[in-house]
């Protein structure tokens, strides 16, 4: 399949450049390294994933999960996730090692607490790859699911997301086989109030004190401010309580608080702790699972868990991930026992122009997995990294970014970019993956378009760049 003229489909790409002073390759340069490109239906591209035997490329979106031919990008199958029980959209996908099944994680519009206390949860769905038939429905997460992964032997599936837990499921029995929950068992409920006079605040506090006593609550926050108009003034504010209770208790408290004088709104934080697991991955031997654990804006860490021993064997704390305020993505490599960790950069200022993201310094840290020692750190100069991966030889790091929507290629040893930035994606580059069979092609996805890259050409450029560096010495 010839390259399907990127400019013909996406003329607005000519307008996308980059931060001032940064050299960006013209769109024609991107096309030199492409084997194929195609527009993707649905809304957005959240991830791209080659199947283990190199047959398919899977693309989850807000409406569909679409499967493409891994060699031509021809669309082969499209499953409407809204037709699947427990799913209204898909953030993430993974194939079983034999490619017979595909697991989806996303969100369910029914994930909420009803007024009578019934709890609806998000589900992991497993489909037959060939037919889309539902074969497993794993229910138990209390909120959106951001990551799913099959174990290397295909017998286990791991899932994680907004509820701060990692859940392990048996593909053979369809039953849960474990939960990794390192987030505090803590929930919050907020009360917004409105009173005519500050003197009523004491009355309101006394009223809320009975809930603190009755339900063993802890005051987390109290904020108030005076609001004025030309004709009147009033006080409004916000109480926040923390508690270690089940959801039906929270629902009961909320119902009672709504009846209280001066209370205008009662909100419940459906994330039990505020902690989020953004990503997870199995080690190639299936003995470990690593996942990120983040609590905005304070605590971020990577936890490595032994499945056989059912215990944590390593915690990489936030301070060990450079100066970053957060860790979001991780990746075990299939060779050389490496673990990659993406650390998010600091915002020194909020840019007026979304292309001018100065002060953002995302990093990719590379750890060896025997003693989990940091062996390299690559600092990313422009934009926020939305996706990354290592080449099959483990000497090239590839990144996809927002908001400038570029693809870049870095020499791992020096941390220097040798090719790019390439433009062509209309929106965030949310996924990058190499063909696991031969490694000669690479796919990137974002903003409604997929690119299939000729990695052999890119690697040739890398060899030329290395030779030039040697000659300069």
Tab-separated table of C-alpha atoms in Angstrom:
chain	number	residue	atom	x	y	z
A	1	UNK	CA	0.000	0.000	0.000
A	2	UNK	CA	1.443	3.334	-1.007
A	3	UNK	CA	1.545	6.212	1.406
A	4	UNK	CA	-1.938	7.723	1.413
A	5	UNK	CA	-0.939	11.378	0.869
A	6	UNK	CA	-0.951	12.808	4.367
A	7	UNK	CA	-1.289	16.357	3.047
A	8	UNK	CA	-4.288	15.391	0.924
A	9	UNK	CA	-6.197	14.123	3.951
A	10	UNK	CA	-4.906	16.635	6.498
A	11	UNK	CA	-4.070	20.015	4.857
A	12	UNK	CA	-4.115	21.758	8.253
A	13	UNK	CA	-0.925	19.918	9.167
A	14	UNK	CA	1.024	22.623	7.333
A	15	UNK	CA	0.021	25.022	10.118
A	16	UNK	CA	1.527	22.870	12.874
A	17	UNK	CA	5.071	23.904	13.653
A	18	UNK	CA	6.633	23.988	17.104
A	19	UNK	CA	8.084	26.227	19.793
A	20	UNK	CA	9.991	29.320	18.578
A	21	UNK	CA	13.540	28.507	17.560
A	22	UNK	CA	12.938	24.770	17.203
A	23	UNK	CA	13.652	23.308	13.788
A	24	UNK	CA	10.767	21.100	12.668
A	25	UNK	CA	11.040	18.885	9.606
A	26	UNK	CA	8.540	19.661	6.829
A	27	UNK	CA	5.684	17.233	6.322
A	28	UNK	CA	7.342	15.959	3.142
A	29	UNK	CA	10.217	14.662	5.280
A	30	UNK	CA	7.759	12.635	7.334
A	31	UNK	CA	6.407	10.967	4.214
A	32	UNK	CA	9.916	9.820	3.208
A	33	UNK	CA	9.960	7.453	6.179
A	34	UNK	CA	6.380	6.165	5.935
A	35	UNK	CA	5.177	2.904	4.443
A	36	UNK	CA	1.504	3.749	4.892
A	37	UNK	CA	-0.827	6.207	6.581
A	38	UNK	CA	-4.542	6.137	7.173
A	39	UNK	CA	-7.278	8.163	8.832
A	40	UNK	CA	-8.961	6.448	11.766
A	41	UNK	CA	-12.700	6.538	12.393
A	42	UNK	CA	-14.228	7.173	15.784
A	43	UNK	CA	-13.140	9.893	18.165
A	44	UNK	CA	-9.451	10.155	18.969
A	45	UNK	CA	-6.690	7.557	19.178
A	46	UNK	CA	-5.871	6.628	22.771
A	47	UNK	CA	-3.246	3.938	22.117
A	48	UNK	CA	-1.727	1.743	19.397
A	49	UNK	CA	-0.661	-1.847	19.958
A	50	UNK	CA	0.875	-4.512	17.681
A	51	UNK	CA	-0.375	-8.030	18.313
A	52	UNK	CA	2.352	-10.439	19.560
A	53	UNK	CA	2.653	-12.314	16.265
A	54	UNK	CA	2.612	-9.143	14.178
A	55	UNK	CA	-0.775	-9.758	12.573
A	56	UNK	CA	-2.777	-6.784	13.792
A	57	UNK	CA	-2.501	-3.234	15.041
A	58	UNK	CA	-5.228	-2.412	17.562
A	59	UNK	CA	-6.477	1.142	18.094
A	60	UNK	CA	-8.906	1.965	20.934
A	61	UNK	CA	-10.954	5.156	20.783
A	62	UNK	CA	-13.960	6.772	22.397
A	63	UNK	CA	-16.335	4.767	20.204
A	64	UNK	CA	-14.556	1.881	18.469
A	65	UNK	CA	-11.765	-0.594	18.849
A	66	UNK	CA	-10.418	-1.033	15.336
A	67	UNK	CA	-8.006	-3.695	14.074
A	68	UNK	CA	-5.697	-2.950	11.148
A	69	UNK	CA	-3.452	-5.145	9.034
A	70	UNK	CA	0.019	-4.732	10.547
A	71	UNK	CA	1.704	-4.571	7.126
A	72	UNK	CA	-0.660	-2.361	5.126
A	73	UNK	CA	-2.850	-0.509	7.682
A	74	UNK	CA	-5.920	-1.871	5.912
A	75	UNK	CA	-8.874	-1.809	8.300
A	76	UNK	CA	-9.879	-5.406	9.070
A	77	UNK	CA	-12.377	-5.262	11.932
A	78	UNK	CA	-14.163	-2.622	13.972
A	79	UNK	CA	-15.987	-3.303	17.227
A	80	UNK	CA	-18.332	-0.706	18.683
A	81	UNK	CA	-17.485	-0.701	22.388
A	82	UNK	CA	-20.881	0.782	23.229
A	83	UNK	CA	-22.412	-2.574	22.267
A	84	UNK	CA	-20.316	-4.345	24.904
A	85	UNK	CA	-21.684	-4.753	28.424
A	86	UNK	CA	-19.733	-2.756	30.986
A	87	UNK	CA	-18.071	-0.483	28.417
A	88	UNK	CA	-18.863	2.902	26.877
A	89	UNK	CA	-15.357	3.646	25.586
A	90	UNK	CA	-11.862	2.174	25.493
A	91	UNK	CA	-8.638	3.809	26.662
A	92	UNK	CA	-6.360	0.793	26.444
A	93	UNK	CA	-6.011	-2.647	24.834
A	94	UNK	CA	-3.791	-5.702	24.993
A	95	UNK	CA	-3.604	-8.969	23.056
A	96	UNK	CA	-3.208	-12.412	24.554
A	97	UNK	CA	0.132	-14.016	23.558
A	98	UNK	CA	-1.604	-16.314	21.049
A	99	UNK	CA	-3.613	-13.356	19.595
A	100	UNK	CA	-6.899	-15.203	20.186
A	101	UNK	CA	-8.209	-12.602	22.636
A	102	UNK	CA	-8.113	-8.857	23.028
A	103	UNK	CA	-8.713	-7.128	26.369
A	104	UNK	CA	-10.235	-3.647	26.613
A	105	UNK	CA	-10.130	-1.184	29.479
A	106	UNK	CA	-11.971	2.126	29.542
A	107	UNK	CA	-14.985	3.647	31.153
A	108	UNK	CA	-18.615	2.861	31.774
A	109	UNK	CA	-21.120	5.690	31.877
A	110	UNK	CA	-22.954	3.670	34.550
A	111	UNK	CA	-19.956	3.908	36.939
A	112	UNK	CA	-21.501	5.866	39.772
A	113	UNK	CA	-23.262	5.518	43.104
A	114	UNK	CA	-27.037	5.649	42.807
A	115	UNK	CA	-29.273	7.359	45.341
A	116	UNK	CA	-30.171	3.994	46.864
A	117	UNK	CA	-26.524	3.090	47.362
A	118	UNK	CA	-26.125	0.631	44.494
A	119	UNK	CA	-22.618	0.708	43.069
A	120	UNK	CA	-22.017	0.450	39.319
A	121	UNK	CA	-18.438	-0.358	38.336
A	122	UNK	CA	-16.228	-0.193	35.268
A	123	UNK	CA	-15.391	-3.569	33.707
A	124	UNK	CA	-12.529	-5.122	31.770
A	125	UNK	CA	-13.911	-6.858	28.695
A	126	UNK	CA	-12.155	-9.655	26.821
A	127	UNK	CA	-13.253	-10.389	23.244
A	128	UNK	CA	-12.393	-13.023	20.683
A	129	UNK	CA	-10.103	-11.200	18.290
A	130	UNK	CA	-11.611	-12.774	15.163
A	131	UNK	CA	-15.297	-12.289	15.944
A	132	UNK	CA	-15.613	-9.700	18.725
A	133	UNK	CA	-17.542	-12.206	20.833
A	134	UNK	CA	-17.436	-11.423	24.557
A	135	UNK	CA	-15.646	-14.218	26.437
A	136	UNK	CA	-14.811	-12.589	29.786
A	137	UNK	CA	-16.242	-9.681	31.761
A	138	UNK	CA	-14.146	-8.751	34.772
A	139	UNK	CA	-16.058	-6.404	37.073
A	140	UNK	CA	-14.712	-4.769	40.204
A	141	UNK	CA	-12.980	-1.472	39.462
A	142	UNK	CA	-14.662	1.559	40.992
A	143	UNK	CA	-13.715	3.955	38.196
A	144	UNK	CA	-12.107	4.335	34.758
A	145	UNK	CA	-9.566	1.705	33.699
A	146	UNK	CA	-6.356	3.099	32.209
A	147	UNK	CA	-4.203	-0.012	31.737
A	148	UNK	CA	-4.644	-3.714	30.932
A	149	UNK	CA	-1.966	-6.337	30.315
A	150	UNK	CA	-1.872	-10.083	29.724
A	151	UNK	CA	0.800	-12.093	31.521
A	152	UNK	CA	3.414	-13.642	29.186
A	153	UNK	CA	1.774	-17.079	29.513
A	154	UNK	CA	-1.696	-15.652	28.838
A	155	UNK	CA	-3.202	-17.184	31.976
A	156	UNK	CA	-3.550	-13.923	33.883
A	157	UNK	CA	-4.842	-10.448	33.068
A	158	UNK	CA	-3.947	-7.327	35.061
A	159	UNK	CA	-5.951	-4.111	35.089
A	160	UNK	CA	-5.630	-0.749	36.834
A	161	UNK	CA	-6.883	2.792	36.762
A	162	UNK	CA	-8.582	5.657	38.511
A	163	UNK	CA	-9.521	3.736	41.657
A	164	UNK	CA	-5.839	3.322	42.573
A	165	UNK	CA	-5.781	-0.484	42.549
A	166	UNK	CA	-4.221	-3.203	40.401
A	167	UNK	CA	-6.472	-6.228	39.973
A	168	UNK	CA	-5.378	-9.658	38.767
A	169	UNK	CA	-7.824	-11.954	36.959
A	170	UNK	CA	-7.714	-15.599	35.905
A	171	UNK	CA	-8.385	-16.125	32.209
A	172	UNK	CA	-9.057	-19.808	32.856
A	173	UNK	CA	-11.759	-19.407	35.510
A	174	UNK	CA	-12.895	-15.818	34.954
A	175	UNK	CA	-12.433	-15.136	38.663
A	176	UNK	CA	-10.365	-12.488	40.495
A	177	UNK	CA	-7.129	-13.907	41.886
A	178	UNK	CA	-5.623	-10.891	43.621
A	179	UNK	CA	-5.691	-7.181	44.343
A	180	UNK	CA	-2.647	-4.945	44.803
A	181	UNK	CA	-3.839	-1.944	46.766
A	182	UNK	CA	-1.085	0.328	48.027
A	183	UNK	CA	-3.271	3.453	48.226
A	184	UNK	CA	-4.642	4.567	51.616
A	185	UNK	CA	-8.210	3.479	52.338
A	186	UNK	CA	-9.546	7.000	52.442
A	187	UNK	CA	-12.545	8.697	50.888
A	188	UNK	CA	-13.795	12.273	50.843
A	189	UNK	CA	-17.135	14.012	50.829
A	190	UNK	CA	-17.528	17.732	50.194
A	191	UNK	CA	-20.252	20.111	51.412
A	192	UNK	CA	-20.786	23.472	49.735
A	193	UNK	CA	-22.673	25.986	51.846
A	194	UNK	CA	-24.284	29.396	51.462
A	195	UNK	CA	-25.345	31.633	54.393
A	196	UNK	CA	-26.668	35.184	54.660
A	197	UNK	CA	-24.368	36.256	57.460
A	198	UNK	CA	-21.034	35.137	58.880
A	199	UNK	CA	-22.680	34.546	62.259
A	200	UNK	CA	-24.507	31.587	60.731
A	201	UNK	CA	-21.209	29.855	60.031
A	202	UNK	CA	-20.988	28.744	63.654
A	203	UNK	CA	-24.464	27.280	63.420
A	204	UNK	CA	-23.449	25.416	60.288
A	205	UNK	CA	-20.281	24.086	61.940
A	206	UNK	CA	-22.291	22.793	64.893
A	207	UNK	CA	-24.664	21.108	62.499
A	208	UNK	CA	-21.830	19.340	60.667
A	209	UNK	CA	-20.138	18.333	63.906
A	210	UNK	CA	-22.818	15.730	64.540
A	211	UNK	CA	-21.835	14.004	61.287
A	212	UNK	CA	-18.184	14.061	62.303
A	213	UNK	CA	-19.115	12.309	65.542
A	214	UNK	CA	-21.711	9.930	64.138
A	215	UNK	CA	-19.699	8.680	61.179
A	216	UNK	CA	-16.173	9.029	62.544
A	217	UNK	CA	-15.230	11.669	60.008
A	218	UNK	CA	-12.097	13.792	59.898
A	219	UNK	CA	-12.166	17.435	58.870
A	220	UNK	CA	-9.921	17.794	55.848
A	221	UNK	CA	-10.574	21.314	54.673
A	222	UNK	CA	-12.675	24.368	55.435
A	223	UNK	CA	-12.767	27.387	53.176
A	224	UNK	CA	-15.035	30.424	53.189
A	225	UNK	CA	-15.308	33.716	51.366
A	226	UNK	CA	-17.605	36.741	51.320
A	227	UNK	CA	-19.392	37.424	48.054
A	228	UNK	CA	-21.070	40.748	47.267
A	229	UNK	CA	-23.374	42.237	44.690
A	230	UNK	CA	-24.785	45.761	44.470
A	231	UNK	CA	-27.812	44.808	46.548
A	232	UNK	CA	-26.726	41.970	48.810
A	233	UNK	CA	-23.860	39.973	50.229
A	234	UNK	CA	-23.496	36.402	51.406
A	235	UNK	CA	-20.939	33.895	52.605
A	236	UNK	CA	-20.216	30.722	50.755
A	237	UNK	CA	-17.616	28.075	51.256
A	238	UNK	CA	-16.686	24.446	51.296
A	239	UNK	CA	-16.235	21.735	53.898
A	240	UNK	CA	-14.343	18.564	53.052
A	241	UNK	CA	-14.450	15.429	55.242
A	242	UNK	CA	-12.346	12.300	55.057
A	243	UNK	CA	-13.518	8.870	56.133
A	244	UNK	CA	-12.705	5.188	55.869
A	245	UNK	CA	-16.158	3.899	55.055
A	246	UNK	CA	-17.871	1.892	52.365
A	247	UNK	CA	-19.727	3.560	49.541
A	248	UNK	CA	-23.192	2.897	50.924
A	249	UNK	CA	-22.219	4.855	54.059
A	250	UNK	CA	-21.143	7.788	51.924
A	251	UNK	CA	-24.442	7.677	50.055
A	252	UNK	CA	-26.340	7.749	53.363
A	253	UNK	CA	-24.313	10.732	54.614
A	254	UNK	CA	-24.840	12.577	51.362
A	255	UNK	CA	-28.593	12.068	51.489
A	256	UNK	CA	-28.767	13.371	55.053
A	257	UNK	CA	-26.540	16.386	54.426
A	258	UNK	CA	-28.629	17.514	51.465
A	259	UNK	CA	-31.515	18.132	53.876
A	260	UNK	CA	-29.516	20.438	56.153
A	261	UNK	CA	-30.092	24.175	56.270
A	262	UNK	CA	-27.553	26.278	54.320
A	263	UNK	CA	-26.197	23.278	52.419
A	264	UNK	CA	-26.438	23.875	48.672
A	265	UNK	CA	-24.455	20.958	47.294
A	266	UNK	CA	-22.939	17.669	48.471
A	267	UNK	CA	-20.273	16.001	46.358
A	268	UNK	CA	-18.622	12.587	46.710
A	269	UNK	CA	-15.148	11.711	45.501
A	270	UNK	CA	-15.682	8.345	43.815
A	271	UNK	CA	-11.945	7.660	43.859
A	272	UNK	CA	-11.469	6.138	47.320
A	273	UNK	CA	-8.051	7.652	47.966
A	274	UNK	CA	-7.267	10.134	45.221
A	275	UNK	CA	-4.517	7.778	44.053
A	276	UNK	CA	-4.384	6.745	40.392
A	277	UNK	CA	-2.570	3.930	38.615
A	278	UNK	CA	-1.763	5.278	35.168
A	279	UNK	CA	0.114	2.337	33.739
A	280	UNK	CA	1.319	-1.211	34.438
A	281	UNK	CA	3.387	-3.896	32.748
A	282	UNK	CA	4.472	-7.503	33.319
A	283	UNK	CA	8.157	-8.421	33.262
A	284	UNK	CA	9.036	-10.675	30.301
A	285	UNK	CA	9.317	-13.738	32.576
A	286	UNK	CA	5.920	-12.999	34.163
A	287	UNK	CA	7.359	-12.984	37.680
A	288	UNK	CA	6.914	-9.255	38.363
A	289	UNK	CA	4.398	-6.557	37.651
A	290	UNK	CA	5.340	-2.877	37.814
A	291	UNK	CA	2.877	-0.019	38.089
A	292	UNK	CA	2.780	3.709	38.715
A	293	UNK	CA	0.963	5.164	41.714
A	294	UNK	CA	0.204	8.883	41.656
A	295	UNK	CA	-1.574	11.297	43.940
A	296	UNK	CA	-1.870	14.804	42.556
A	297	UNK	CA	0.049	16.892	43.301
A	298	UNK	CA	2.154	15.308	46.040
A	299	UNK	CA	3.097	11.640	45.876
A	300	UNK	CA	4.323	9.677	42.888
A	301	UNK	CA	6.099	6.352	42.823
A	302	UNK	CA	6.677	3.182	40.837
A	303	UNK	CA	5.996	-0.104	42.611
A	304	UNK	CA	7.459	-3.439	41.526
A	305	UNK	CA	5.500	-6.404	42.862
A	306	UNK	CA	6.459	-10.086	42.986
A	307	UNK	CA	3.477	-12.169	41.885
A	308	UNK	CA	4.740	-15.442	43.377
A	309	UNK	CA	5.695	-13.886	46.729
A	310	UNK	CA	2.692	-11.528	46.723
A	311	UNK	CA	4.734	-8.652	48.045
A	312	UNK	CA	6.451	-5.469	46.956
A	313	UNK	CA	10.098	-6.016	46.060
A	314	UNK	CA	10.973	-2.448	45.055
A	315	UNK	CA	9.505	1.030	45.403
A	316	UNK	CA	11.035	3.794	43.289
A	317	UNK	CA	10.060	7.005	45.060
A	318	UNK	CA	9.288	10.365	43.504
A	319	UNK	CA	12.627	11.829	44.601
A	320	UNK	CA	14.388	9.125	42.616
A	321	UNK	CA	12.607	10.166	39.419
A	322	UNK	CA	14.657	13.331	38.829
A	323	UNK	CA	12.813	16.494	39.884
A	324	UNK	CA	9.588	15.430	38.273
A	325	UNK	CA	6.204	16.047	39.868
A	326	UNK	CA	4.767	12.828	38.507
A	327	UNK	CA	5.383	9.388	36.995
A	328	UNK	CA	2.905	8.174	34.443
A	329	UNK	CA	4.112	5.471	32.054
A	330	UNK	CA	6.345	2.428	32.432
A	331	UNK	CA	7.641	-0.291	30.135
A	332	UNK	CA	9.540	-3.525	30.660
A	333	UNK	CA	11.742	-4.374	27.697
A	334	UNK	CA	11.696	-7.864	26.222
A	335	UNK	CA	15.493	-8.102	26.289
A	336	UNK	CA	18.326	-6.933	28.538
A	337	UNK	CA	16.077	-6.699	31.637
A	338	UNK	CA	15.315	-2.979	31.508
A	339	UNK	CA	12.490	-0.937	33.023
A	340	UNK	CA	11.626	2.459	31.533
A	341	UNK	CA	9.870	5.130	33.592
A	342	UNK	CA	8.382	8.340	32.211
A	343	UNK	CA	8.594	11.302	34.579
A	344	UNK	CA	6.479	14.374	33.881
A	345	UNK	CA	8.125	17.788	33.739
A	346	UNK	CA	7.658	20.968	35.747
A	347	UNK	CA	5.578	23.818	34.371
A	348	UNK	CA	7.561	26.999	34.958
A	349	UNK	CA	4.788	29.028	33.445
A	350	UNK	CA	1.447	28.582	31.714
A	351	UNK	CA	2.093	29.463	28.049
A	352	UNK	CA	-0.145	31.836	26.145
A	353	UNK	CA	0.590	29.894	22.977
A	354	UNK	CA	0.054	26.146	23.461
A	355	UNK	CA	3.059	25.489	21.221
A	356	UNK	CA	5.380	27.370	23.577
A	357	UNK	CA	5.787	24.833	26.348
A	358	UNK	CA	9.024	26.220	27.738
A	359	UNK	CA	10.084	24.916	31.117
A	360	UNK	CA	8.699	21.421	30.554
A	361	UNK	CA	11.436	18.828	30.962
A	362	UNK	CA	9.946	15.350	30.762
A	363	UNK	CA	12.422	12.567	31.403
A	364	UNK	CA	12.690	8.900	30.567
A	365	UNK	CA	14.640	6.962	33.196
A	366	UNK	CA	16.117	3.567	32.337
A	367	UNK	CA	16.632	1.052	35.164
A	368	UNK	CA	18.193	-2.387	35.111
A	369	UNK	CA	15.870	-4.846	36.845
A	370	UNK	CA	18.307	-6.973	38.878
A	371	UNK	CA	18.989	-4.311	41.486
A	372	UNK	CA	16.803	-1.558	40.003
A	373	UNK	CA	19.689	0.854	39.622
A	374	UNK	CA	19.289	3.901	37.376
A	375	UNK	CA	21.614	3.494	34.387
A	376	UNK	CA	20.498	6.363	32.142
A	377	UNK	CA	18.230	9.397	32.097
A	378	UNK	CA	17.090	11.088	28.894
A	379	UNK	CA	15.783	14.636	29.199
A	380	UNK	CA	13.169	15.571	26.636
A	381	UNK	CA	13.508	19.198	25.482
A	382	UNK	CA	10.145	20.210	24.004
A	383	UNK	CA	6.538	19.261	24.652
A	384	UNK	CA	4.903	16.729	26.905
A	385	UNK	CA	5.663	13.070	26.210
A	386	UNK	CA	2.419	11.209	25.583
A	387	UNK	CA	3.968	7.929	24.409
A	388	UNK	CA	7.395	6.310	24.179
A	389	UNK	CA	9.135	3.049	23.396
A	390	UNK	CA	12.578	1.535	22.804
A	391	UNK	CA	13.745	0.128	19.488
A	392	UNK	CA	14.277	-3.656	19.233
A	393	UNK	CA	18.043	-3.091	19.644
A	394	UNK	CA	17.397	-0.940	22.740
A	395	UNK	CA	19.636	1.835	21.465
A	396	UNK	CA	16.939	4.184	20.160
A	397	UNK	CA	14.198	5.888	22.178
A	398	UNK	CA	11.128	7.043	20.264
A	399	UNK	CA	8.741	9.642	21.717
A	400	UNK	CA	5.397	11.115	20.741
A	401	UNK	CA	4.353	14.477	22.170
A	402	UNK	CA	1.695	17.065	22.766
A	403	UNK	CA	0.739	19.812	22.037
A	404	UNK	CA	3.024	20.033	18.977
A	405	UNK	CA	2.214	16.426	18.005
A	406	UNK	CA	5.719	15.384	16.978
A	407	UNK	CA	7.595	12.090	16.735
A	408	UNK	CA	11.287	12.124	17.726
A	409	UNK	CA	14.155	9.613	17.700
A	410	UNK	CA	16.908	9.707	20.360
A	411	UNK	CA	20.208	7.926	20.816
A	412	UNK	CA	19.823	6.215	24.193
A	413	UNK	CA	23.502	6.330	25.142
A	414	UNK	CA	23.970	10.094	24.632
A	415	UNK	CA	20.358	11.198	25.051
A	416	UNK	CA	20.686	13.254	21.840
A	417	UNK	CA	17.946	13.492	19.220
A	418	UNK	CA	19.275	12.273	15.871
A	419	UNK	CA	16.102	12.437	13.767
A	420	UNK	CA	12.995	14.626	13.913
A	421	UNK	CA	10.868	16.268	15.069
A	422	UNK	CA	8.454	14.789	12.543
A	423	UNK	CA	5.022	16.306	12.228
A	424	UNK	CA	1.882	14.898	10.707
A	425	UNK	CA	-0.370	13.879	13.586
A	426	UNK	CA	-3.327	16.184	14.083
A	427	UNK	CA	-3.424	15.725	17.840
A	428	UNK	CA	-1.481	14.174	20.730
A	429	UNK	CA	0.690	11.226	19.677
A	430	UNK	CA	-0.825	8.793	22.177
A	431	UNK	CA	0.743	5.571	20.966
A	432	UNK	CA	4.009	4.218	19.512
A	433	UNK	CA	4.879	0.543	19.069
A	434	UNK	CA	7.318	-1.674	17.136
A	435	UNK	CA	6.394	-4.822	15.281
A	436	UNK	CA	7.415	-7.513	17.813
A	437	UNK	CA	8.221	-10.143	15.192
A	438	UNK	CA	10.799	-8.500	12.917
A	439	UNK	CA	11.110	-4.956	14.289
A	440	UNK	CA	11.329	-3.487	10.782
A	441	UNK	CA	8.203	-1.357	11.122
A	442	UNK	CA	6.842	0.990	13.745
A	443	UNK	CA	3.376	2.475	14.197
A	444	UNK	CA	2.407	5.822	15.717
A	445	UNK	CA	-1.116	7.036	16.347
A	446	UNK	CA	-2.787	10.266	17.332
A	447	UNK	CA	-5.391	12.748	16.255
A	448	UNK	CA	-7.313	10.421	13.974
A	449	UNK	CA	-4.343	9.218	11.903
A	450	UNK	CA	-2.009	6.198	11.961
A	451	UNK	CA	1.505	6.207	10.510
A	452	UNK	CA	3.368	2.998	9.637
A	453	UNK	CA	7.073	3.849	9.658
A	454	UNK	CA	9.902	2.219	7.690
A	455	UNK	CA	12.254	1.580	10.607
A	456	UNK	CA	14.993	0.196	8.347
A	457	UNK	CA	15.337	3.664	6.765
A	458	UNK	CA	15.328	5.291	10.189
A	459	UNK	CA	18.013	2.902	11.460
A	460	UNK	CA	20.141	3.674	8.409
A	461	UNK	CA	19.937	7.370	9.330
A	462	UNK	CA	20.947	6.444	12.864
A	463	UNK	CA	24.065	4.640	11.608
A	464	UNK	CA	24.976	7.690	9.489
A	465	UNK	CA	24.506	9.950	12.525
A	466	UNK	CA	26.766	7.730	14.665
A	467	UNK	CA	29.453	7.740	11.964
A	468	UNK	CA	29.321	11.528	11.714
A	469	UNK	CA	29.712	11.810	15.510
A	470	UNK	CA	32.779	9.565	15.370
A	471	UNK	CA	34.320	11.665	12.602
A	472	UNK	CA	33.699	14.861	14.610
A	473	UNK	CA	35.749	13.417	17.465
